[in-house]
PDB file of C-alpha atoms in Angstrom:
ATOM      1  CA  MET A   1     -46.202  -4.263  77.942  1.00  0.00           C
ATOM      2  CA  SER A   2     -46.012  -3.494  74.358  1.00  0.00           C
ATOM      3  CA  ALA A   3     -45.529  -0.350  72.428  1.00  0.00           C
ATOM      4  CA  VAL A   4     -47.307   0.767  69.452  1.00  0.00           C
ATOM      5  CA  ASN A   5     -45.106   3.139  67.302  1.00  0.00           C
ATOM      6  CA  GLN A   6     -47.755   5.326  65.345  1.00  0.00           C
ATOM      7  CA  PHE A   7     -47.158   8.587  63.568  1.00  0.00           C
ATOM      8  CA  ASN A   8     -48.409  11.533  64.921  1.00  0.00           C
ATOM      9  CA  TYR A   9     -50.268  13.823  62.487  1.00  0.00           C
ATOM     10  CA  PRO A  10     -51.189  16.759  64.625  1.00  0.00           C
ATOM     11  CA  ILE A  11     -47.711  17.281  65.966  1.00  0.00           C
ATOM     12  CA  TYR A  12     -46.720  16.879  61.864  1.00  0.00           C
ATOM     13  CA  ASN A  13     -49.409  19.563  61.617  1.00  0.00           C
ATOM     14  CA  TYR A  14     -47.779  21.905  64.130  1.00  0.00           C
ATOM     15  CA  ALA A  15     -44.557  21.387  62.743  1.00  0.00           C
ATOM     16  CA  VAL A  16     -45.587  22.796  59.107  1.00  0.00           C
ATOM     17  CA  GLY A  17     -48.587  24.929  60.044  1.00  0.00           C
ATOM     18  CA  TRP A  18     -46.812  28.227  59.002  1.00  0.00           C
ATOM     19  CA  PHE A  19     -47.163  27.566  55.471  1.00  0.00           C
ATOM     20  CA  ASN A  20     -50.742  28.519  55.899  1.00  0.00           C
ATOM     21  CA  ARG A  21     -50.220  31.645  56.935  1.00  0.00           C
ATOM     22  CA  GLN A  22     -50.849  34.633  54.219  1.00  0.00           C
ATOM     23  CA  ALA A  23     -48.692  37.746  54.979  1.00  0.00           C
ATOM     24  CA  PRO A  24     -49.347  40.751  53.042  1.00  0.00           C
ATOM     25  CA  ASN A  25     -48.778  40.333  49.552  1.00  0.00           C
ATOM     26  CA  PRO A  26     -46.784  44.043  48.292  1.00  0.00           C
ATOM     27  CA  LEU A  27     -47.086  42.989  44.541  1.00  0.00           C
ATOM     28  CA  ASP A  28     -50.984  43.043  45.010  1.00  0.00           C
ATOM     29  CA  PHE A  29     -50.480  46.421  46.623  1.00  0.00           C
ATOM     30  CA  ILE A  30     -48.498  47.923  43.831  1.00  0.00           C
ATOM     31  CA  ALA A  31     -49.638  46.226  41.068  1.00  0.00           C
ATOM     32  CA  PRO A  32     -53.046  45.034  41.144  1.00  0.00           C
ATOM     33  CA  ALA A  33     -54.567  41.913  39.323  1.00  0.00           C
ATOM     34  CA  LEU A  34     -56.504  42.614  35.929  1.00  0.00           C
ATOM     35  CA  SER A  35     -58.558  39.957  34.003  1.00  0.00           C
ATOM     36  CA  VAL A  36     -57.673  40.146  29.963  1.00  0.00           C
ATOM     37  CA  ASP A  37     -59.556  38.374  27.125  1.00  0.00           C
ATOM     38  CA  GLY A  38     -56.925  35.883  25.537  1.00  0.00           C
ATOM     39  CA  VAL A  39     -53.411  34.824  25.931  1.00  0.00           C
ATOM     40  CA  THR A  40     -51.914  37.351  24.073  1.00  0.00           C
ATOM     41  CA  GLY A  41     -52.763  40.793  23.203  1.00  0.00           C
ATOM     42  CA  THR A  42     -52.007  44.575  23.011  1.00  0.00           C
ATOM     43  CA  PHE A  43     -52.561  47.387  25.105  1.00  0.00           C
ATOM     44  CA  LYS A  44     -52.011  51.152  24.763  1.00  0.00           C
ATOM     45  CA  ARG A  45     -49.136  52.736  26.948  1.00  0.00           C
ATOM     46  CA  TYR A  46     -49.339  56.619  26.778  1.00  0.00           C
ATOM     47  CA  PRO A  47     -46.009  58.695  26.759  1.00  0.00           C
ATOM     48  CA  GLN A  48     -45.119  60.689  29.638  1.00  0.00           C
ATOM     49  CA  GLY A  49     -46.672  63.943  30.183  1.00  0.00           C
ATOM     50  CA  TYR A  50     -49.175  63.212  27.297  1.00  0.00           C
ATOM     51  CA  ALA A  51     -52.452  64.182  28.730  1.00  0.00           C
ATOM     52  CA  PHE A  52     -51.088  67.739  29.827  1.00  0.00           C
ATOM     53  CA  ARG A  53     -49.659  69.071  26.396  1.00  0.00           C
ATOM     54  CA  GLN A  54     -49.843  72.627  25.857  1.00  0.00           C
ATOM     55  CA  VAL A  55     -50.990  73.693  22.058  1.00  0.00           C
ATOM     56  CA  ASP A  56     -51.873  76.593  20.143  1.00  0.00           C
ATOM     57  CA  THR A  57     -55.662  76.831  20.003  1.00  0.00           C
ATOM     58  CA  ARG A  58     -56.104  79.654  17.790  1.00  0.00           C
ATOM     59  CA  ARG A  59     -57.036  79.969  14.242  1.00  0.00           C
ATOM     60  CA  ALA A  60     -57.659  82.250  11.434  1.00  0.00           C
ATOM     61  CA  PRO A  61     -60.919  83.107  10.131  1.00  0.00           C
ATOM     62  CA  TYR A  62     -62.500  80.019   8.132  1.00  0.00           C
ATOM     63  CA  GLU A  63     -59.559  77.957   9.114  1.00  0.00           C
ATOM     64  CA  GLU A  64     -59.961  74.328  10.363  1.00  0.00           C
ATOM     65  CA  ALA A  65     -59.097  73.454  13.949  1.00  0.00           C
ATOM     66  CA  ARG A  66     -55.839  72.034  14.753  1.00  0.00           C
ATOM     67  CA  ILE A  67     -55.775  68.159  15.140  1.00  0.00           C
ATOM     68  CA  VAL A  68     -54.505  66.370  18.178  1.00  0.00           C
ATOM     69  CA  ASP A  69     -54.465  62.654  18.247  1.00  0.00           C
ATOM     70  CA  VAL A  70     -54.019  60.001  20.885  1.00  0.00           C
ATOM     71  CA  LEU A  71     -50.146  59.246  21.157  1.00  0.00           C
ATOM     72  CA  ALA A  72     -49.608  55.951  22.474  1.00  0.00           C
ATOM     73  CA  GLU A  73     -47.181  52.938  22.090  1.00  0.00           C
ATOM     74  CA  ASP A  74     -49.110  49.489  21.110  1.00  0.00           C
ATOM     75  CA  VAL A  75     -47.344  47.081  23.606  1.00  0.00           C
ATOM     76  CA  PRO A  76     -47.697  43.326  23.218  1.00  0.00           C
ATOM     77  CA  TYR A  77     -48.241  40.922  26.144  1.00  0.00           C
ATOM     78  CA  LEU A  78     -48.129  37.128  26.517  1.00  0.00           C
ATOM     79  CA  LEU A  79     -49.509  35.282  29.392  1.00  0.00           C
ATOM     80  CA  GLU A  80     -47.211  32.577  30.326  1.00  0.00           C
ATOM     81  CA  ASP A  81     -48.655  29.006  31.910  1.00  0.00           C
ATOM     82  CA  HIS A  82     -47.433  28.716  35.392  1.00  0.00           C
ATOM     83  CA  SER A  83     -48.398  25.624  37.605  1.00  0.00           C
ATOM     84  CA  LEU A  84     -47.134  23.864  40.622  1.00  0.00           C
ATOM     85  CA  ARG A  85     -47.519  20.479  41.995  1.00  0.00           C
ATOM     86  CA  ILE A  86     -47.259  18.437  45.498  1.00  0.00           C
ATOM     87  CA  GLY A  87     -47.690  14.735  45.861  1.00  0.00           C
ATOM     88  CA  VAL A  88     -49.256  12.675  48.826  1.00  0.00           C
ATOM     89  CA  ASP A  89     -47.943   9.129  48.176  1.00  0.00           C
ATOM     90  CA  ASP A  90     -49.809   6.251  49.440  1.00  0.00           C
ATOM     91  CA  SER A  91     -46.808   5.107  51.521  1.00  0.00           C
ATOM     92  CA  GLU A  92     -47.182   8.434  53.758  1.00  0.00           C
ATOM     93  CA  ILE A  93     -50.619   7.505  54.848  1.00  0.00           C
ATOM     94  CA  LYS A  94     -49.095   5.693  58.147  1.00  0.00           C
ATOM     95  CA  PRO A  95     -50.729   4.465  61.159  1.00  0.00           C
ATOM     96  CA  GLY A  96     -52.026   7.521  63.359  1.00  0.00           C
ATOM     97  CA  ALA A  97     -54.982   8.667  65.104  1.00  0.00           C
ATOM     98  CA  GLY A  98     -57.890   8.310  62.789  1.00  0.00           C
ATOM     99  CA  ASN A  99     -59.031   6.038  59.977  1.00  0.00           C
ATOM    100  CA  LYS A 100     -57.021   6.311  56.745  1.00  0.00           C
ATOM    101  CA  LYS A 101     -59.058   8.755  55.073  1.00  0.00           C
ATOM    102  CA  GLU A 102     -58.435  11.023  58.335  1.00  0.00           C
ATOM    103  CA  ALA A 103     -55.127  10.546  58.109  1.00  0.00           C
ATOM    104  CA  ALA A 104     -55.062  11.318  54.255  1.00  0.00           C
ATOM    105  CA  ASP A 105     -56.863  14.694  54.693  1.00  0.00           C
ATOM    106  CA  GLN A 106     -54.430  15.873  57.299  1.00  0.00           C
ATOM    107  CA  ILE A 107     -51.274  15.304  55.639  1.00  0.00           C
ATOM    108  CA  ALA A 108     -53.028  16.783  52.015  1.00  0.00           C
ATOM    109  CA  LEU A 109     -53.893  19.863  54.183  1.00  0.00           C
ATOM    110  CA  ALA A 110     -50.275  20.385  55.500  1.00  0.00           C
ATOM    111  CA  LYS A 111     -49.178  19.794  52.073  1.00  0.00           C
ATOM    112  CA  THR A 112     -51.194  21.969  50.007  1.00  0.00           C
ATOM    113  CA  GLY A 113     -50.456  24.707  52.635  1.00  0.00           C
ATOM    114  CA  SER A 114     -46.636  24.043  51.343  1.00  0.00           C
ATOM    115  CA  LEU A 115     -47.764  24.016  47.841  1.00  0.00           C
ATOM    116  CA  LEU A 116     -49.822  27.639  48.246  1.00  0.00           C
ATOM    117  CA  ALA A 117     -46.901  29.122  49.952  1.00  0.00           C
ATOM    118  CA  THR A 118     -44.596  28.119  47.276  1.00  0.00           C
ATOM    119  CA  TRP A 119     -46.593  29.241  44.736  1.00  0.00           C
ATOM    120  CA  ARG A 120     -47.150  32.693  46.607  1.00  0.00           C
ATOM    121  CA  THR A 121     -43.811  33.311  47.000  1.00  0.00           C
ATOM    122  CA  SER A 122     -42.722  32.562  43.429  1.00  0.00           C
ATOM    123  CA  SER A 123     -45.511  34.425  42.055  1.00  0.00           C
ATOM    124  CA  ILE A 124     -44.756  37.809  44.371  1.00  0.00           C
ATOM    125  CA  ALA A 125     -40.567  37.133  43.714  1.00  0.00           C
ATOM    126  CA  ALA A 126     -41.281  37.018  40.021  1.00  0.00           C
ATOM    127  CA  GLY A 127     -43.230  39.955  39.865  1.00  0.00           C
ATOM    128  CA  LEU A 128     -41.113  42.186  42.073  1.00  0.00           C
ATOM    129  CA  ALA A 129     -37.907  40.970  39.806  1.00  0.00           C
ATOM    130  CA  TYR A 130     -39.703  41.991  36.659  1.00  0.00           C
ATOM    131  CA  PHE A 131     -40.767  45.107  37.797  1.00  0.00           C
ATOM    132  CA  ARG A 132     -37.303  46.085  39.240  1.00  0.00           C
ATOM    133  CA  LYS A 133     -35.666  45.565  35.671  1.00  0.00           C
ATOM    134  CA  GLN A 134     -38.438  47.785  34.115  1.00  0.00           C
ATOM    135  CA  VAL A 135     -38.455  50.410  36.713  1.00  0.00           C
ATOM    136  CA  GLU A 136     -34.718  51.567  37.008  1.00  0.00           C
ATOM    137  CA  ALA A 137     -34.062  53.108  40.495  1.00  0.00           C
ATOM    138  CA  LYS A 138     -33.790  56.789  40.420  1.00  0.00           C
ATOM    139  CA  SER A 139     -30.079  58.127  39.879  1.00  0.00           C
ATOM    140  CA  GLY A 140     -28.863  60.279  42.739  1.00  0.00           C
ATOM    141  CA  LYS A 141     -31.557  59.579  45.212  1.00  0.00           C
ATOM    142  CA  GLY A 142     -32.040  57.212  48.349  1.00  0.00           C
ATOM    143  CA  ALA A 143     -28.592  57.950  49.974  1.00  0.00           C
ATOM    144  CA  TRP A 144     -30.408  58.354  53.119  1.00  0.00           C
ATOM    145  CA  SER A 145     -27.690  57.020  55.767  1.00  0.00           C
ATOM    146  CA  GLY A 146     -25.235  59.878  54.426  1.00  0.00           C
ATOM    147  CA  VAL A 147     -24.441  62.574  57.199  1.00  0.00           C
ATOM    148  CA  ASN A 148     -26.327  65.589  55.135  1.00  0.00           C
ATOM    149  CA  ALA A 149     -29.058  63.446  53.800  1.00  0.00           C
ATOM    150  CA  ASP A 150     -32.222  64.948  54.004  1.00  0.00           C
ATOM    151  CA  PRO A 151     -34.982  61.999  52.862  1.00  0.00           C
ATOM    152  CA  ILE A 152     -37.766  64.466  53.253  1.00  0.00           C
ATOM    153  CA  LYS A 153     -36.913  66.793  51.219  1.00  0.00           C
ATOM    154  CA  GLU A 154     -35.710  64.567  48.659  1.00  0.00           C
ATOM    155  CA  LEU A 155     -39.680  62.977  48.566  1.00  0.00           C
ATOM    156  CA  ARG A 156     -41.123  66.305  48.254  1.00  0.00           C
ATOM    157  CA  GLU A 157     -39.095  67.170  45.341  1.00  0.00           C
ATOM    158  CA  LEU A 158     -40.274  63.808  43.919  1.00  0.00           C
ATOM    159  CA  MET A 159     -43.757  64.297  44.729  1.00  0.00           C
ATOM    160  CA  ALA A 160     -43.660  67.739  43.099  1.00  0.00           C
ATOM    161  CA  GLU A 161     -42.207  66.356  39.877  1.00  0.00           C
ATOM    162  CA  TYR A 162     -44.718  63.261  40.233  1.00  0.00           C
ATOM    163  CA  GLU A 163     -47.672  65.671  40.314  1.00  0.00           C
ATOM    164  CA  ALA A 164     -46.538  67.809  37.498  1.00  0.00           C
ATOM    165  CA  THR A 165     -45.568  65.014  35.327  1.00  0.00           C
ATOM    166  CA  ASN A 166     -49.033  62.728  36.103  1.00  0.00           C
ATOM    167  CA  GLY A 167     -51.692  65.299  37.402  1.00  0.00           C
ATOM    168  CA  VAL A 168     -52.121  63.203  40.737  1.00  0.00           C
ATOM    169  CA  LEU A 169     -49.914  62.567  43.458  1.00  0.00           C
ATOM    170  CA  PRO A 170     -49.138  58.679  44.205  1.00  0.00           C
ATOM    171  CA  ASN A 171     -51.394  56.865  46.238  1.00  0.00           C
ATOM    172  CA  ARG A 172     -49.067  54.013  47.270  1.00  0.00           C
ATOM    173  CA  PHE A 173     -45.904  53.634  49.357  1.00  0.00           C
ATOM    174  CA  LEU A 174     -44.433  50.435  49.741  1.00  0.00           C
ATOM    175  CA  PHE A 175     -41.258  50.272  52.136  1.00  0.00           C
ATOM    176  CA  SER A 176     -39.277  47.380  52.849  1.00  0.00           C
ATOM    177  CA  PRO A 177     -38.198  47.347  56.652  1.00  0.00           C
ATOM    178  CA  ASP A 178     -34.666  48.076  55.735  1.00  0.00           C
ATOM    179  CA  ALA A 179     -35.521  51.317  53.783  1.00  0.00           C
ATOM    180  CA  TRP A 180     -38.080  52.408  56.991  1.00  0.00           C
ATOM    181  CA  ASP A 181     -35.242  51.874  59.440  1.00  0.00           C
ATOM    182  CA  LYS A 182     -32.774  53.991  57.408  1.00  0.00           C
ATOM    183  CA  LEU A 183     -35.392  56.620  57.134  1.00  0.00           C
ATOM    184  CA  CYS A 184     -36.100  56.563  60.556  1.00  0.00           C
ATOM    185  CA  ASP A 185     -32.539  56.509  61.626  1.00  0.00           C
ATOM    186  CA  ASN A 186     -32.009  59.797  59.513  1.00  0.00           C
ATOM    187  CA  ALA A 187     -30.844  62.794  61.939  1.00  0.00           C
ATOM    188  CA  ALA A 188     -32.971  65.270  59.488  1.00  0.00           C
ATOM    189  CA  VAL A 189     -35.619  62.966  59.905  1.00  0.00           C
ATOM    190  CA  ALA A 190     -35.292  62.496  63.464  1.00  0.00           C
ATOM    191  CA  ASP A 191     -35.472  66.338  63.950  1.00  0.00           C
ATOM    192  CA  LEU A 192     -38.636  66.616  62.249  1.00  0.00           C
ATOM    193  CA  VAL A 193     -40.118  64.089  64.736  1.00  0.00           C
ATOM    194  CA  ALA A 194     -39.159  65.894  67.517  1.00  0.00           C
ATOM    195  CA  TYR A 195     -40.310  69.001  66.158  1.00  0.00           C
ATOM    196  CA  ASN A 196     -43.853  67.664  65.636  1.00  0.00           C
ATOM    197  CA  ASP A 197     -43.912  66.556  69.340  1.00  0.00           C
ATOM    198  CA  ALA A 198     -43.588  62.858  67.946  1.00  0.00           C
ATOM    199  CA  LYS A 199     -41.528  59.925  69.713  1.00  0.00           C
ATOM    200  CA  VAL A 200     -41.220  57.977  66.307  1.00  0.00           C
ATOM    201  CA  LEU A 201     -42.015  58.273  62.800  1.00  0.00           C
ATOM    202  CA  THR A 202     -44.963  56.943  61.391  1.00  0.00           C
ATOM    203  CA  PRO A 203     -46.720  56.826  58.034  1.00  0.00           C
ATOM    204  CA  ALA A 204     -49.251  59.165  59.103  1.00  0.00           C
ATOM    205  CA  LEU A 205     -46.718  62.145  60.242  1.00  0.00           C
ATOM    206  CA  LEU A 206     -44.351  60.946  57.224  1.00  0.00           C
ATOM    207  CA  PHE A 207     -47.392  62.001  54.890  1.00  0.00           C
ATOM    208  CA  LYS A 208     -48.021  64.847  56.967  1.00  0.00           C
ATOM    209  CA  LEU A 209     -44.324  66.058  56.680  1.00  0.00           C
ATOM    210  CA  LEU A 210     -44.643  65.487  52.795  1.00  0.00           C
ATOM    211  CA  HIS A 211     -47.917  67.633  52.757  1.00  0.00           C
ATOM    212  CA  MET A 212     -49.973  64.686  51.050  1.00  0.00           C
ATOM    213  CA  THR A 213     -52.461  65.363  53.779  1.00  0.00           C
ATOM    214  CA  GLY A 214     -55.010  67.855  54.983  1.00  0.00           C
ATOM    215  CA  GLU A 215     -58.362  69.164  53.922  1.00  0.00           C
ATOM    216  CA  GLY A 216     -59.527  67.688  50.549  1.00  0.00           C
ATOM    217  CA  GLN A 217     -56.736  65.162  50.471  1.00  0.00           C
ATOM    218  CA  THR A 218     -56.482  61.512  50.829  1.00  0.00           C
ATOM    219  CA  ALA A 219     -53.672  59.957  52.455  1.00  0.00           C
ATOM    220  CA  PRO A 220     -52.208  57.465  50.486  1.00  0.00           C
ATOM    221  CA  GLN A 221     -52.020  53.914  51.648  1.00  0.00           C
ATOM    222  CA  PHE A 222     -48.571  52.720  53.092  1.00  0.00           C
ATOM    223  CA  LEU A 223     -47.560  48.768  53.512  1.00  0.00           C
ATOM    224  CA  LYS A 224     -43.840  47.814  55.006  1.00  0.00           C
ATOM    225  CA  ALA A 225     -43.563  44.272  54.017  1.00  0.00           C
ATOM    226  CA  THR A 226     -41.326  41.521  54.036  1.00  0.00           C
ATOM    227  CA  VAL A 227     -41.230  38.856  51.154  1.00  0.00           C
ATOM    228  CA  PRO A 228     -39.116  36.002  52.556  1.00  0.00           C
ATOM    229  CA  VAL A 229     -37.553  33.881  49.975  1.00  0.00           C
ATOM    230  CA  GLY A 230     -35.567  30.743  51.450  1.00  0.00           C
ATOM    231  CA  VAL A 231     -32.971  28.542  50.228  1.00  0.00           C
ATOM    232  CA  HIS A 232     -34.446  25.939  48.089  1.00  0.00           C
ATOM    233  CA  ARG A 233     -33.714  22.500  49.185  1.00  0.00           C
ATOM    234  CA  PRO A 234     -30.978  23.389  51.497  1.00  0.00           C
ATOM    235  CA  GLY A 235     -29.942  19.759  52.024  1.00  0.00           C
ATOM    236  CA  ALA A 236     -28.689  18.221  55.600  1.00  0.00           C
ATOM    237  CA  GLU A 237     -26.496  19.912  57.799  1.00  0.00           C
ATOM    238  CA  VAL A 238     -26.681  23.198  55.876  1.00  0.00           C
ATOM    239  CA  PRO A 239     -28.407  26.212  58.169  1.00  0.00           C
ATOM    240  CA  PHE A 240     -32.020  27.398  56.326  1.00  0.00           C
ATOM    241  CA  THR A 241     -31.393  31.105  55.599  1.00  0.00           C
ATOM    242  CA  GLY A 242     -33.402  33.349  53.832  1.00  0.00           C
ATOM    243  CA  SER A 243     -33.970  37.042  52.407  1.00  0.00           C
ATOM    244  CA  ASN A 244     -36.437  39.669  51.873  1.00  0.00           C
ATOM    245  CA  ALA A 245     -37.285  39.803  48.013  1.00  0.00           C
ATOM    246  CA  LEU A 246     -37.789  43.795  48.361  1.00  0.00           C
ATOM    247  CA  GLY A 247     -34.291  44.232  49.385  1.00  0.00           C
ATOM    248  CA  SER A 248     -33.901  47.997  50.540  1.00  0.00           C
ATOM    249  CA  ASP A 249     -36.595  49.304  47.705  1.00  0.00           C
ATOM    250  CA  VAL A 250     -39.157  51.937  48.423  1.00  0.00           C
ATOM    251  CA  TRP A 251     -41.938  51.827  45.488  1.00  0.00           C
ATOM    252  CA  VAL A 252     -44.055  54.845  45.160  1.00  0.00           C
ATOM    253  CA  THR A 253     -47.007  54.399  42.516  1.00  0.00           C
ATOM    254  CA  TYR A 254     -50.428  55.368  41.471  1.00  0.00           C
ATOM    255  CA  VAL A 255     -53.405  52.856  41.777  1.00  0.00           C
ATOM    256  CA  ASP A 256     -56.954  53.409  40.643  1.00  0.00           C
ATOM    257  CA  GLU A 257     -59.508  51.313  42.899  1.00  0.00           C
ATOM    258  CA  GLY A 258     -61.408  48.372  40.827  1.00  0.00           C
ATOM    259  CA  GLN A 259     -61.122  47.873  36.983  1.00  0.00           C
ATOM    260  CA  GLN A 260     -62.978  50.655  35.292  1.00  0.00           C
ATOM    261  CA  ILE A 261     -62.547  52.214  31.792  1.00  0.00           C
ATOM    262  CA  GLY A 262     -60.276  55.196  32.512  1.00  0.00           C
ATOM    263  CA  ASP A 263     -58.271  53.972  35.520  1.00  0.00           C
ATOM    264  CA  MET A 264     -54.907  54.806  35.748  1.00  0.00           C
ATOM    265  CA  CYS A 265     -52.726  52.528  37.538  1.00  0.00           C
ATOM    266  CA  GLY A 266     -48.777  52.371  37.338  1.00  0.00           C
ATOM    267  CA  MET A 267     -48.572  48.588  36.828  1.00  0.00           C
ATOM    268  CA  ARG A 268     -50.459  45.410  36.626  1.00  0.00           C
ATOM    269  CA  GLN A 269     -50.439  41.822  37.037  1.00  0.00           C
ATOM    270  CA  LEU A 270     -52.355  40.213  34.081  1.00  0.00           C
ATOM    271  CA  HIS A 271     -54.494  36.767  34.291  1.00  0.00           C
ATOM    272  CA  ALA A 272     -56.559  35.405  31.473  1.00  0.00           C
ATOM    273  CA  GLY A 273     -60.498  36.311  31.184  1.00  0.00           C
ATOM    274  CA  GLY A 274     -62.491  33.913  33.371  1.00  0.00           C
ATOM    275  CA  GLU A 275     -59.321  32.501  35.565  1.00  0.00           C
ATOM    276  CA  SER A 276     -59.401  33.906  39.208  1.00  0.00           C
ATOM    277  CA  PRO A 277     -56.041  35.194  40.096  1.00  0.00           C
ATOM    278  CA  VAL A 278     -56.917  33.646  43.678  1.00  0.00           C
ATOM    279  CA  GLU A 279     -55.092  29.910  44.061  1.00  0.00           C
ATOM    280  CA  ASN A 280     -57.699  26.976  43.049  1.00  0.00           C
ATOM    281  CA  VAL A 281     -56.182  23.997  44.023  1.00  0.00           C
ATOM    282  CA  GLU A 282     -56.989  20.771  41.958  1.00  0.00           C
ATOM    283  CA  SER A 283     -56.527  17.450  43.012  1.00  0.00           C
ATOM    284  CA  TYR A 284     -56.390  13.776  41.153  1.00  0.00           C
ATOM    285  CA  TYR A 285     -55.045  10.060  41.641  1.00  0.00           C
ATOM    286  CA  ASN A 286     -52.181   8.914  39.529  1.00  0.00           C
ATOM    287  CA  ARG A 287     -52.462   5.016  40.085  1.00  0.00           C
ATOM    288  CA  ASP A 288     -48.957   4.220  38.449  1.00  0.00           C
ATOM    289  CA  LYS A 289     -47.401   6.495  40.932  1.00  0.00           C
ATOM    290  CA  LYS A 290     -49.874   5.554  43.553  1.00  0.00           C
ATOM    291  CA  THR A 291     -49.783   9.373  44.467  1.00  0.00           C
ATOM    292  CA  THR A 292     -52.531  11.975  44.751  1.00  0.00           C
ATOM    293  CA  PHE A 293     -51.439  15.119  43.226  1.00  0.00           C
ATOM    294  CA  TYR A 294     -52.525  18.457  44.095  1.00  0.00           C
ATOM    295  CA  GLU A 295     -52.066  21.450  41.771  1.00  0.00           C
ATOM    296  CA  VAL A 296     -52.261  24.995  41.092  1.00  0.00           C
ATOM    297  CA  GLY A 297     -52.015  27.047  38.043  1.00  0.00           C
ATOM    298  CA  MET A 298     -52.866  29.973  35.894  1.00  0.00           C
ATOM    299  CA  HIS A 299     -51.837  32.031  32.986  1.00  0.00           C
ATOM    300  CA  ARG A 300     -49.904  35.511  34.052  1.00  0.00           C
ATOM    301  CA  ALA A 301     -47.817  38.116  32.872  1.00  0.00           C
ATOM    302  CA  PHE A 302     -46.644  41.442  34.249  1.00  0.00           C
ATOM    303  CA  ALA A 303     -47.136  44.967  32.410  1.00  0.00           C
ATOM    304  CA  VAL A 304     -45.678  48.273  33.416  1.00  0.00           C
ATOM    305  CA  THR A 305     -49.007  50.169  32.056  1.00  0.00           C
ATOM    306  CA  ALA A 306     -47.686  53.752  32.835  1.00  0.00           C
ATOM    307  CA  PRO A 307     -44.156  54.345  33.488  1.00  0.00           C
ATOM    308  CA  SER A 308     -44.439  57.980  34.605  1.00  0.00           C
ATOM    309  CA  CYS A 309     -46.476  56.887  37.531  1.00  0.00           C
ATOM    310  CA  ASN A 310     -43.789  54.615  39.147  1.00  0.00           C
ATOM    311  CA  ILE A 311     -41.042  55.389  41.196  1.00  0.00           C
ATOM    312  CA  ARG A 312     -38.249  52.727  42.720  1.00  0.00           C
ATOM    313  CA  LEU A 313     -35.549  54.289  45.190  1.00  0.00           C
ATOM    314  CA  ALA A 314     -32.842  51.749  46.237  1.00  0.00           C
ATOM    315  CA  ILE A 315     -32.143  52.991  49.854  1.00  0.00           C
ATOM    316  CA  SER A 316     -28.346  52.966  51.120  1.00  0.00           C
TER     317      SER A 316
END
């Protein structure tokens, strides 16, 4: 009895199936995508506290009214062209279950999953790295592991400063798991949790302690996320390791829903008008390489649109 050696595509797909999982996107959470016209352009960035200036409005008889102007900085942007592709070589279509087309479809599905997972990770990590450079961590804040640290008091003071500067309270809180653990493990926070007859700190309880919930108030949105970034091409016999691109950061910002004139938003992802920020994979066959390529791409850039609306804490 002879055996036929066949390549098992279903098991192949099981092995790489995690690429098709879409974890929460923390970049979209703190910096929503915005369509812009043209690859280059400018936008107005308003200085901190501009909207809440106090001016002397008195005037003498027959005197003209005082003039106020829109004080803003013209900030240029340039959308960069980004793309990525992955190939399915004809030689990879091995004998297996089903006909050649079915086998090709199976391996293409697995490979496009890998392509999109790498694309998403690269985009998110690049955006977080950009905003981390633009938004400096608050000096002297975030040392929550100290014996005398009082994170809730510190956050209340930051919220009061935020509202006095921007006229609104922030509505987006992004925590890395490490930062959330340090907040939960803090002795002063544990005392407040017990005082409120709770067993553990929850986002709802956190916002209650920060006086951000109640009648007439909409609770902020909360996200605890990990952005797994692994070693690229680790090589044979090299253990595969990864890290969280969020590090130990906490991000606090304000996001107006939608894309309406007058919206206030601390940070944005810009993409070219007519291009969807959602990944669209295109395929084509290269006869010379005998390979079917699957490609994704878009023009994009990142922008800090309202600097005073963004707080970053490096937690230790």
